[in-house]
Coordinates of C-alpha atoms in Angstrom, one line a residue:
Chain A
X1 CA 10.2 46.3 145.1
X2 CA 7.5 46.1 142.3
X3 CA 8.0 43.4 139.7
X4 CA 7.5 46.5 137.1
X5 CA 10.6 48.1 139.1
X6 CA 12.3 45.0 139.4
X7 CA 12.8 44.6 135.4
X8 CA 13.5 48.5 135.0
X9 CA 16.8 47.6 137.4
X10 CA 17.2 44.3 135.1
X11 CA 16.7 46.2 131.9
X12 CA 19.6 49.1 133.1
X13 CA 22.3 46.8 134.3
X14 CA 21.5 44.2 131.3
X15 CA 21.9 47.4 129.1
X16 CA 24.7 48.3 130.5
X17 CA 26.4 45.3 129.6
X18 CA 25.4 45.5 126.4
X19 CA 26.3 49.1 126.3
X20 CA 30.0 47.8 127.1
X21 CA 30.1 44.9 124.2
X22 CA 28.4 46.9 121.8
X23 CA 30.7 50.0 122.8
X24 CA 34.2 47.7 122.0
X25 CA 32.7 46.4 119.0
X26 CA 31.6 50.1 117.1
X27 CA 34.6 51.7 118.9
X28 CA 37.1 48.4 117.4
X29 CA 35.3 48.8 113.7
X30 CA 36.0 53.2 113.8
X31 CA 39.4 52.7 114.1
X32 CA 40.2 49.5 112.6
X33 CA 37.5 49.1 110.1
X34 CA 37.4 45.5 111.1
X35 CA 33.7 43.9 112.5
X36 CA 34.8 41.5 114.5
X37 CA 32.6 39.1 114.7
X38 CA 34.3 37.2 117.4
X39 CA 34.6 40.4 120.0
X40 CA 31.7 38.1 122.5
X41 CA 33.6 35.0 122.6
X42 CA 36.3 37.1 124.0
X43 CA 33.8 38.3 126.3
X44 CA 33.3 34.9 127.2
X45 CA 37.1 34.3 128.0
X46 CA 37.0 37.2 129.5
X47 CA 33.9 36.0 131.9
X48 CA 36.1 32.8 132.6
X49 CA 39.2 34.6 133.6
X50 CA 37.0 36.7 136.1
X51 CA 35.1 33.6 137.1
X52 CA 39.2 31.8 137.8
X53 CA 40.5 34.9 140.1
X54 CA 37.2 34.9 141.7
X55 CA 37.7 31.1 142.8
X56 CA 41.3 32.9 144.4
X57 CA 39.9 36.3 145.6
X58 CA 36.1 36.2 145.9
X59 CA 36.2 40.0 145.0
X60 CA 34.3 41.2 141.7
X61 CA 36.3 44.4 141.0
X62 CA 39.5 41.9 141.3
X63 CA 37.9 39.7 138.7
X64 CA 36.6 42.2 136.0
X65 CA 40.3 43.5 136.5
X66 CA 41.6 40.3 135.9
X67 CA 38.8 39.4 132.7
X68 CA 40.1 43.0 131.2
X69 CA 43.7 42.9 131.4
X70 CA 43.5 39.0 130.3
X71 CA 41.1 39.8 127.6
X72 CA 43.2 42.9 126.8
X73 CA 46.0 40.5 125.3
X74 CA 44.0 38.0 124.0
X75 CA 43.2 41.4 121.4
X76 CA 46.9 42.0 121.0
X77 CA 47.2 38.6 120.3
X78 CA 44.4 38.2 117.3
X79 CA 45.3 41.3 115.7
X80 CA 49.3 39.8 115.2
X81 CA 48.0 36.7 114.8
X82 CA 44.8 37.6 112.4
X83 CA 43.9 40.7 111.4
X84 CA 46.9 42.4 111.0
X85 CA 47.7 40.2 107.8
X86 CA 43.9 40.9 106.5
X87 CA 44.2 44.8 105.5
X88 CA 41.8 45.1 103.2
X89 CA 40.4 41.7 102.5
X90 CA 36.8 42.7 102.3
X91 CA 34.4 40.2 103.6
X92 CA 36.8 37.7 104.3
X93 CA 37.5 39.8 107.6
X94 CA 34.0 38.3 108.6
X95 CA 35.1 34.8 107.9
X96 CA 37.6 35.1 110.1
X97 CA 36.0 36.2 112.9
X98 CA 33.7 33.5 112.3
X99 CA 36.2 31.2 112.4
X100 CA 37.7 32.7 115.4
X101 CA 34.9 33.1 117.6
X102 CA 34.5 28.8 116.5
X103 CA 38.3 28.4 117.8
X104 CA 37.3 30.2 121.0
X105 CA 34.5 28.3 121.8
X106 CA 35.9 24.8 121.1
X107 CA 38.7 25.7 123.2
X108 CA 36.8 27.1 125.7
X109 CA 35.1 23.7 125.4
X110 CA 38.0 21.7 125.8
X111 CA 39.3 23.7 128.7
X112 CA 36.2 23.8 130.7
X113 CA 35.0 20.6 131.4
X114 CA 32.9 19.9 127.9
X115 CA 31.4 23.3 128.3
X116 CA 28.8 22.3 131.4
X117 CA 28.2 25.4 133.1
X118 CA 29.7 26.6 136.2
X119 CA 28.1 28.7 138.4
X120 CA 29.0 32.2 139.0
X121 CA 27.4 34.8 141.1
X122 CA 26.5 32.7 144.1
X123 CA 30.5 32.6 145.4
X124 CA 31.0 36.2 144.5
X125 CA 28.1 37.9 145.9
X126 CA 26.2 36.0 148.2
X127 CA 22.6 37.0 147.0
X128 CA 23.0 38.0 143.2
X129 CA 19.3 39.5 142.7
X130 CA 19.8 42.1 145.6
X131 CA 19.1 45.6 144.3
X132 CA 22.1 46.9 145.8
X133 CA 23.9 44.0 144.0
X134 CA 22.4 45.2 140.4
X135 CA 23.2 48.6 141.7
X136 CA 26.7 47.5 141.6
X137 CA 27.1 45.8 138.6
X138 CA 25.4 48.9 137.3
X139 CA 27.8 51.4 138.7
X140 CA 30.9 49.0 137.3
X141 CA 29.5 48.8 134.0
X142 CA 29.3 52.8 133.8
X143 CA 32.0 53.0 135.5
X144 CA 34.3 51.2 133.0
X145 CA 32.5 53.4 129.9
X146 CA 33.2 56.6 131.8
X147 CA 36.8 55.9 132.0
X148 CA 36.7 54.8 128.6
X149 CA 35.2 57.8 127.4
X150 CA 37.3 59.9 129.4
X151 CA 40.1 58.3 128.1
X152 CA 38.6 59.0 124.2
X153 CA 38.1 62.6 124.2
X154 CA 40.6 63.9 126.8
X155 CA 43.7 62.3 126.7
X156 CA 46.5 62.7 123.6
X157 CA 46.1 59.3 122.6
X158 CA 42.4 59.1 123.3
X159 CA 42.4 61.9 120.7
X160 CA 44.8 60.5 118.1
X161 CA 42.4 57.1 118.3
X162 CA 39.1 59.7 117.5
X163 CA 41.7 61.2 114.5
X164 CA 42.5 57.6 113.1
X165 CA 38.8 56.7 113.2
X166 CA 38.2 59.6 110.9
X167 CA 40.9 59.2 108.5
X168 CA 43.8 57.3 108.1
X169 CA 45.8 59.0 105.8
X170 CA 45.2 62.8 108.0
X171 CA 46.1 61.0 110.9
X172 CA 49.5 59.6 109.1
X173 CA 49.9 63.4 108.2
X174 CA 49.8 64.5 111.9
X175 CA 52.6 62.0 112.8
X176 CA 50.5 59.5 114.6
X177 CA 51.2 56.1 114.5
X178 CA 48.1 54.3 112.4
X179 CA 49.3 51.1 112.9
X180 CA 49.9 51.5 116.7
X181 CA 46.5 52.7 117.1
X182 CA 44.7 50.2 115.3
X183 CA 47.2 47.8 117.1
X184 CA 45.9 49.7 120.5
X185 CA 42.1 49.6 119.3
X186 CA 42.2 45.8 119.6
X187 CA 43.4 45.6 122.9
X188 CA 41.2 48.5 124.6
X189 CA 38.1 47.3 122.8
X190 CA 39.0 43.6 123.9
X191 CA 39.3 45.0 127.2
X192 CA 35.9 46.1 127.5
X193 CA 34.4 43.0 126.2
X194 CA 36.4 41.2 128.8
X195 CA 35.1 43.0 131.5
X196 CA 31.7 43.2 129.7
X197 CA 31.6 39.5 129.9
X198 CA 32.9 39.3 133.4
X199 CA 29.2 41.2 134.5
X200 CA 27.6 39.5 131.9
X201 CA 28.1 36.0 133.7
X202 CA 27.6 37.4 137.0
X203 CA 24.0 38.3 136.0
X204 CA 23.0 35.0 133.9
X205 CA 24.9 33.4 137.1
X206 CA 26.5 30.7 135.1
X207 CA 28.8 30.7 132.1
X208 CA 29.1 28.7 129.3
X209 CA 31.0 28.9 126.1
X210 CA 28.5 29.1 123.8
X211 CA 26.7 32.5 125.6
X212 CA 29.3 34.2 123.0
X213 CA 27.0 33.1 120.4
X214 CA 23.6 34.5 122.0
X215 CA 25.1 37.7 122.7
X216 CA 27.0 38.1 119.6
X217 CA 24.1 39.0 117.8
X218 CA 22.2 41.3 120.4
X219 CA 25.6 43.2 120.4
X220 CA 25.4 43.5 116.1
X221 CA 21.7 44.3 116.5
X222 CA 22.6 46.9 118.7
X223 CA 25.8 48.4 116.7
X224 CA 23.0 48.0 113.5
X225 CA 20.2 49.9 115.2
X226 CA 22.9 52.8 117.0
X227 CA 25.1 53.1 113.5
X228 CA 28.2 51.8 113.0
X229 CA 31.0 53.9 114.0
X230 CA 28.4 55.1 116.9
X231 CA 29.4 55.5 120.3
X232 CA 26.0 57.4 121.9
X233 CA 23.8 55.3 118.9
X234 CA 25.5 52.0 120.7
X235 CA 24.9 52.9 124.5
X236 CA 21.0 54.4 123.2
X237 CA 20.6 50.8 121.3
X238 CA 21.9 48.7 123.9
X239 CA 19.4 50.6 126.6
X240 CA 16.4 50.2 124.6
X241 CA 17.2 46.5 123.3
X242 CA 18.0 45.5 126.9
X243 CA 14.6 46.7 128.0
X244 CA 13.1 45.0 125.4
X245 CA 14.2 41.8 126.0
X246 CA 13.9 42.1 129.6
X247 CA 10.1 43.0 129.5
X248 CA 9.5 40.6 126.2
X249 CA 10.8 37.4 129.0
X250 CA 9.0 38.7 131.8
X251 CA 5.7 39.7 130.4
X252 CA 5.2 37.6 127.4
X253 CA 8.5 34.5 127.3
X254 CA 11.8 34.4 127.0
X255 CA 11.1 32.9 123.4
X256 CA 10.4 36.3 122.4
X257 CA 14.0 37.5 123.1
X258 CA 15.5 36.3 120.1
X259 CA 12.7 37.2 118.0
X260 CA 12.8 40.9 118.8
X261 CA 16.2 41.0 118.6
X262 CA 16.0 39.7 115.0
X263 CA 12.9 41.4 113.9
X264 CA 15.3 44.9 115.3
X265 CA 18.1 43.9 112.5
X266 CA 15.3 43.4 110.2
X267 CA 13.7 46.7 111.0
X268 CA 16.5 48.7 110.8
X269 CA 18.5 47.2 107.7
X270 CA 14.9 47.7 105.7
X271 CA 13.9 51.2 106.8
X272 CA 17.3 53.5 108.5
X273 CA 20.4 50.8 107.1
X274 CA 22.7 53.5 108.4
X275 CA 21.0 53.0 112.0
X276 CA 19.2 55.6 114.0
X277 CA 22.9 57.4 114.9
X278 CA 25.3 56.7 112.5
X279 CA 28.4 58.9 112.5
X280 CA 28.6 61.9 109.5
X281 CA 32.0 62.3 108.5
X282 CA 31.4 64.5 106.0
X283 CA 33.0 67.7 105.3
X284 CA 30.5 70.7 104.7
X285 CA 32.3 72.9 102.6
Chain B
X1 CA 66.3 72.6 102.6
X2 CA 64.3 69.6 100.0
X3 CA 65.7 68.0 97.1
X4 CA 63.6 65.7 94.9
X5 CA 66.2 64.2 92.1
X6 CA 64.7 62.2 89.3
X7 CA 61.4 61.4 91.1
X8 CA 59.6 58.5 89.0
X9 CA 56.2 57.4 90.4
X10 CA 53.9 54.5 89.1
X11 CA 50.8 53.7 89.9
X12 CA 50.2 50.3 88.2
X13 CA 51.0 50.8 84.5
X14 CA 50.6 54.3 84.5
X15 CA 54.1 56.6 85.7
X16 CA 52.6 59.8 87.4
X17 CA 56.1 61.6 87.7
X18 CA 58.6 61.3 85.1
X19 CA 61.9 61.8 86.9
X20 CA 61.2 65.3 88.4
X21 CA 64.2 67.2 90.0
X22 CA 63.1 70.2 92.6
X23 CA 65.3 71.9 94.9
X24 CA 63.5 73.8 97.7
X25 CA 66.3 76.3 100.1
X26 CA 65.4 76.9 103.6
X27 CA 63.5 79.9 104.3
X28 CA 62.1 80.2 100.8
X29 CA 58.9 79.4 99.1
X30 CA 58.9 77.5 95.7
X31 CA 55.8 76.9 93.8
X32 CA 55.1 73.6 91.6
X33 CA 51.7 74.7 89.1
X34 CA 50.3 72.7 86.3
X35 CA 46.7 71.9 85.3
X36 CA 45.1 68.8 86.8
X37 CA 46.6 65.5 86.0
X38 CA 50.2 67.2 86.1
X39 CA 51.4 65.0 89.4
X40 CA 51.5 67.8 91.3
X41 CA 49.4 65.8 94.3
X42 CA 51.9 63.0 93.7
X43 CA 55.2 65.0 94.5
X44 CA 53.5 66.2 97.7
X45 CA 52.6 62.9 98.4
X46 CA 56.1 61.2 97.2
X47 CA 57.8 63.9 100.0
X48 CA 55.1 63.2 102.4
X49 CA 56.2 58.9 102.2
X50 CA 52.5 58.5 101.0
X51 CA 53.1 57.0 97.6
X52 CA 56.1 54.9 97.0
X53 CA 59.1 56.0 94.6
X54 CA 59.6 53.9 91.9
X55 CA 63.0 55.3 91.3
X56 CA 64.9 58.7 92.4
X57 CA 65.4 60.5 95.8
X58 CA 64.1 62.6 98.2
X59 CA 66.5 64.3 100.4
X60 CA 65.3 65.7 103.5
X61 CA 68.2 68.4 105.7
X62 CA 70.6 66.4 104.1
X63 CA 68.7 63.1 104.6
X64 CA 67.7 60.4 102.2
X65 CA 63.9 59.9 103.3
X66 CA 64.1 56.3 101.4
X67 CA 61.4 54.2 103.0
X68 CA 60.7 56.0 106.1
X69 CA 57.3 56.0 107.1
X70 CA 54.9 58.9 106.7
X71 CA 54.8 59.5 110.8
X72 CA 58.5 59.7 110.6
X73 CA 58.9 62.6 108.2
X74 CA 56.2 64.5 110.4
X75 CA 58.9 64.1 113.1
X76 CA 61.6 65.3 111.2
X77 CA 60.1 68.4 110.6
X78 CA 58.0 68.3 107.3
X79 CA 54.0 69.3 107.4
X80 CA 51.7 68.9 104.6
X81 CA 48.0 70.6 104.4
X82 CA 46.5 68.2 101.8
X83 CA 44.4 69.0 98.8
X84 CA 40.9 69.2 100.1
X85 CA 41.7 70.0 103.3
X86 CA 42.2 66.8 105.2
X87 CA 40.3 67.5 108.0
X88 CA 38.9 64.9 110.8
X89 CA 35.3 66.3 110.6
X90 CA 33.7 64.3 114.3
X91 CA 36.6 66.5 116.0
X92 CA 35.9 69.8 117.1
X93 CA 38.4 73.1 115.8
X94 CA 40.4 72.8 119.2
X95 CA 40.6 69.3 118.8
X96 CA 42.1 69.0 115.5
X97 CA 44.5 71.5 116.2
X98 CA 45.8 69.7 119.5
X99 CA 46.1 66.8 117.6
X100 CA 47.8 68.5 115.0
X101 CA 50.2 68.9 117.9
X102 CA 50.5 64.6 118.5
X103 CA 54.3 64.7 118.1
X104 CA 55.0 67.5 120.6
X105 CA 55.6 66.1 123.9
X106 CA 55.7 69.8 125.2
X107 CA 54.1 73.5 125.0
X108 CA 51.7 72.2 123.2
X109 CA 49.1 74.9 124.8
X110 CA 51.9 77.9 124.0
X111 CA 51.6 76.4 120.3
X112 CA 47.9 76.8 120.6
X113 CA 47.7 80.0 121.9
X114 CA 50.2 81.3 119.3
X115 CA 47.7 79.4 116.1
X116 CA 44.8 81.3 117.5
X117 CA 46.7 84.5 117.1
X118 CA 48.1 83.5 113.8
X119 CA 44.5 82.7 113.2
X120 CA 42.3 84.9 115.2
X121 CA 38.6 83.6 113.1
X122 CA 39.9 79.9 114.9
X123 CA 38.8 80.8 118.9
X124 CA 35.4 82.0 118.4
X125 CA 35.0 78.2 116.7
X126 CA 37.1 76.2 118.7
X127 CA 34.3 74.0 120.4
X128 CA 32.5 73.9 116.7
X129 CA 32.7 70.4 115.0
X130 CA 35.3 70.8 111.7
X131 CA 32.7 69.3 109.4
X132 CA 30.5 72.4 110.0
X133 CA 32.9 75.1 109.1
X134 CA 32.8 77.3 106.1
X135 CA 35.6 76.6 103.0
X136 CA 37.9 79.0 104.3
X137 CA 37.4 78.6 108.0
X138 CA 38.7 75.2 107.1
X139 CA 41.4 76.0 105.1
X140 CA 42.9 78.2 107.6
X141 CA 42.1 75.3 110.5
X142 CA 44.3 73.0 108.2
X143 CA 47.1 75.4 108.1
X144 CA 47.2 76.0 111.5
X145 CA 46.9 72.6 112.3
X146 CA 49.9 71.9 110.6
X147 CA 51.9 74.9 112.3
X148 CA 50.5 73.2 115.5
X149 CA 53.9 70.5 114.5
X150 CA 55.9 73.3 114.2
X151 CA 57.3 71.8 111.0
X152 CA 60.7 73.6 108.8
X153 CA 58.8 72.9 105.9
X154 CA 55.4 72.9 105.2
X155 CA 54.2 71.8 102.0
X156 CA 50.6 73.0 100.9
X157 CA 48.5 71.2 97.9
X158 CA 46.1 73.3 96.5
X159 CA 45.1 75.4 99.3
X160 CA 42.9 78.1 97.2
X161 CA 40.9 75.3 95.5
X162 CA 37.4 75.5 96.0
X163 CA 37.7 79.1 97.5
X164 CA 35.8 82.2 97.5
X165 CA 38.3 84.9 96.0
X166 CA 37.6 86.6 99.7
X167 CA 39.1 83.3 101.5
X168 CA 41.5 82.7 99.0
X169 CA 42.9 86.2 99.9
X170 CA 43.0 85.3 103.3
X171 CA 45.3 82.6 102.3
X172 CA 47.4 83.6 100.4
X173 CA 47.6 86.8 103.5
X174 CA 48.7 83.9 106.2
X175 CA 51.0 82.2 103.1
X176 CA 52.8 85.9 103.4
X177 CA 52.5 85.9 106.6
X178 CA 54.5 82.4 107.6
X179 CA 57.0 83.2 104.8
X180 CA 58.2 86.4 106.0
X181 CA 58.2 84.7 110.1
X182 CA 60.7 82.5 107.6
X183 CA 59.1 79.2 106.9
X184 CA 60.4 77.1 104.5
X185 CA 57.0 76.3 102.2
X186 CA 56.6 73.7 99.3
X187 CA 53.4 75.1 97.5
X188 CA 51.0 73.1 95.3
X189 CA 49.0 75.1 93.2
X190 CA 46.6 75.3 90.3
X191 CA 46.0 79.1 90.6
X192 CA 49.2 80.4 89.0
X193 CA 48.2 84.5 90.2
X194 CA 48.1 82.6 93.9
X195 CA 51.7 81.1 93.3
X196 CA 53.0 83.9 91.7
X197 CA 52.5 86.0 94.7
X198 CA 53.7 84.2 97.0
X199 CA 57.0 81.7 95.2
X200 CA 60.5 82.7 95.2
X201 CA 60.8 79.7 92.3
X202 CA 58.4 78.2 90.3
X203 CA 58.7 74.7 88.7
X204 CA 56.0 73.8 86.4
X205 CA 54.7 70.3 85.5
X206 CA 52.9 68.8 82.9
X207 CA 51.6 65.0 83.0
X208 CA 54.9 64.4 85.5
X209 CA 57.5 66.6 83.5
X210 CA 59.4 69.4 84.8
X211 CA 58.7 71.6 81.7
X212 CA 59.9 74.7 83.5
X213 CA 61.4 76.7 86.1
X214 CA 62.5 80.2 86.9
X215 CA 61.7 82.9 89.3
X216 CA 57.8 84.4 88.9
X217 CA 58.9 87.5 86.6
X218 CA 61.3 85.0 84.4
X219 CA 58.4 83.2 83.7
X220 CA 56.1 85.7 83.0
X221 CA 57.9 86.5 80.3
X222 CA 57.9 83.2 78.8
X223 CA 55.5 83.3 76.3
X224 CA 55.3 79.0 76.9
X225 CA 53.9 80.1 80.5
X226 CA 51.9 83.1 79.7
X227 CA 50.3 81.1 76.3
X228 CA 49.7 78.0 78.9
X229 CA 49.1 79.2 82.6
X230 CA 48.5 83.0 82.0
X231 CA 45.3 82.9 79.8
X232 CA 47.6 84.5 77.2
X233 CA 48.0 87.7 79.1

């Protein structure tokens, strides 16, 4: 295979990933109207959890099972612990997830031996650069969004969620449980990110706790350049970042990563601040 | 069917409702009209658990409503098309009525089959998002959306408001319509010729007091009404 072909692969199943973060985080802030700027360290936790089972069962579909039922909780748990106590505080549901993603890392930090690295992919899959490897990843990380979006426009509750995204109050009128579903929108989109993260590591090969931080802002850039609120803006954004950064490393250095993924939140806050997708919810008449 | 005794709402340090008393009897439609400002929205919203009574009662089959959550009162049987519409514009026609239908467990496709024959101008649109629908294409999706609950009373707030006087005919036809099938309707209303038409009672506020009541021709003749809500006539 052709370098050229090579990085097309990378750039999918690297987008795909991103597709999966960037999907939990627009999909979290519709319902919930809370950016949670934490949603990639529980990524990371989530990696670690799939990284634990896979130290038991040396079987990826058994770890990003594992990462998104594990990470799943972990979202129940910050919204009683956090965010259900911060309805309308404004900006200061930033801080928090600032502060949280800080508690997630140090703790992840303490846990893991000082944060050193621990290799990933090797155990699972023998050789992790195989195409039918990346084909894999690939298929798991569309396969997790299909379900997802199956789950969002077919089923009753998948429904109700899409209603409480719109409007609160018309949702309360139709009988459905508001605080249940924002309740439910943290653990589905901290779910994703689990198993998001579980990939993720299994492409770098290695996890750390701080790889929360580097993605956390590719995954904003992304939800920034889609439109918040923006399912197909954040799969579209994540595709096209992805691609970018993949080519930038290969062609030019990896330097260049962050740079474009800055100069992209730059770009888009100056000239489209609602993003290239953003959601109308506007009544016509 | 509804009693609201001595309803007093505050927002902050303003009271919206003054202590207002309605009774609403099952099968029958009453009308609450007054200009803007009145509280009309307010007493929907006070049945509807959506603003909190300061003092007073609302008494649902019998039932003190007290503090019970908006999603709770759905349950129990009460529907409200809100002012403006209220619709959830990224979800197509079909959609919002089949999440109209969230707290029926069952025949919820009979329900939908019955709304588009209640509302025939619905199927051609069902796949169409709401947000691109005409005033009264959406005025008639949020009625039938709230049939889609099959509620025993359905309270409407202002559902000619912004109409055409072709689309506000067709409303007030399905009004007619659901009142002689024997709903049990709460109407909000500015336009006093729509209420008129369709209340057997009218109560009519004015900044959060009941200032009067009586059937449609009663108040006709009251020359408070005709001076204030009639144009004189």
């Amino acid at each position: 295979m052709s370098l050229f072909t090579t990085q097309i692969v990378n750039s999918l199943v690297l987008g795909g990933v991103y597709a999966l973060l960037s999907i939990s985080l627009t999909f979290l802030y519709s319902v919930s109207g809370v950016l949670q700027l934490a949603q990639a360290d529980v990524m990371v936790v989530g990696a670690y959890c799939g990284y634990l089972t896979t130290l038991l069962v040396p079987n990826l579909v058994v770890g990003v099972l594992v990462g998104t039922l594990v990470t799943g909780l972990l979202g129940l748990a910050i919204y009683e612990g956090i965010f259900r106590w911060m309805r309308n505080s404004g900006h200061l549901i930033l801080v928090a997830g600032l502060a949280l993603s800080s508690l997630i890392e140090e703790s992840l930090k303490v846990i893991f031996l000082s944060g050193h690295p621990v290799a990933y992919g090797q155990r699972v899959v023998g050789n992790g650069s195989s195409l039918g490897f990346q084909l894999l990843l690939l298929g798991l990380a569309v396969a997790i969004g299909a379900a997802f979006q199956i789950f969002l426009m077919r089923s009753r509750w998948g429904r109700a969620l899409r209603a409480t995204a719109d409007d609160h109050e018309t949702a309360r009128l139709l009988g459905i449980p508001v605080n249940l579903m924002v309740r439910l929108s943290f653990v589905i989109s901290s779910a994703l990110a689990g198993g998001a993260g579980v990939l993720l590591a299994v492409i770098f090969q290695y996890i750390t706790p701080f790889i929360g931080g580097q993605i956390e802002f590719t995954a904003v850039a992304v939800i920034l350049f889609g439109g918040l609120g923006s399912i197909p803006g954040a799969i579209i954004g994540s595709f096209i970042l992805a691609t970018s950064q993949v080519f930038a490393t290969t062609y030019l250095s990896s330097s260049y990563q962050d740079a474009i993924t800055f100069g992209l939140i730059v770009l888009i806050l100056v000239f489209r601040p609602k993003g290239l997708f953003s959601v109308s919810r506007e009544v016509r008449a | 069917m509804l009693t609201l005794q001595n309803v007093v709402v505050r927002y902050g340090g303003i009271e919206a409702l003054h202590g207002v008393s309605i009774e609403v009897p099952q099968s029958r439609a009453v009308a609450v009209i007054g200009a803007n400002g009145a509280g009309k929205t307010t007493l929907a919203k006070s049945v509807m658990g959506l603003v909190r009574l300061t003092s007073g009662r609302v008494i649902f089959q019998g039932s003190d409503l007290g503090r019970l959550q908006t999603e709770a009162r759905v349950r129990l049987g009460i529907g409200l098309v809100p002012e403006g519409r209220g619709l959830l514009p990224t979800l197509t026609v079909e959609e919002n009525l089949l999440v109209g239908g969230h707290t029926q467990k069952t025949e919820i496709r009979s329900q939908l089959a019955h709304i588009y024959e209640e509302f025939p101008m619905l199927l051609p649109l069902r796949r169409r998002a709401a947000r691109l629908l005409s005033g009264g294409e959406l005025q008639m999706l949020a009625i039938g959306r709230a049939l889609m609950a099959r509620p025993r009373l359905l309270i409407l707030d202002e559902p000619s408001m912004g109409l055409s006087p072709k689309a506000a005919g067709n409303v007030l036809e399905a009004l007619q319509h659901l009142k002689h099938a024997g709903t049990t309707i709460l109407l909000v209303e500015q336009n006093t010729n729509l209420a008129f038409e369709i209340a057997d009672y009218v109560y009519v506020l004015e900044t959060g007091n009941n200032v009067a009541e009586g059937t449609g021709e009663a108040l006709t003749d009251s020359e408070f009404v005709r001076e204030s809500y009639l144009g004189g006539v």
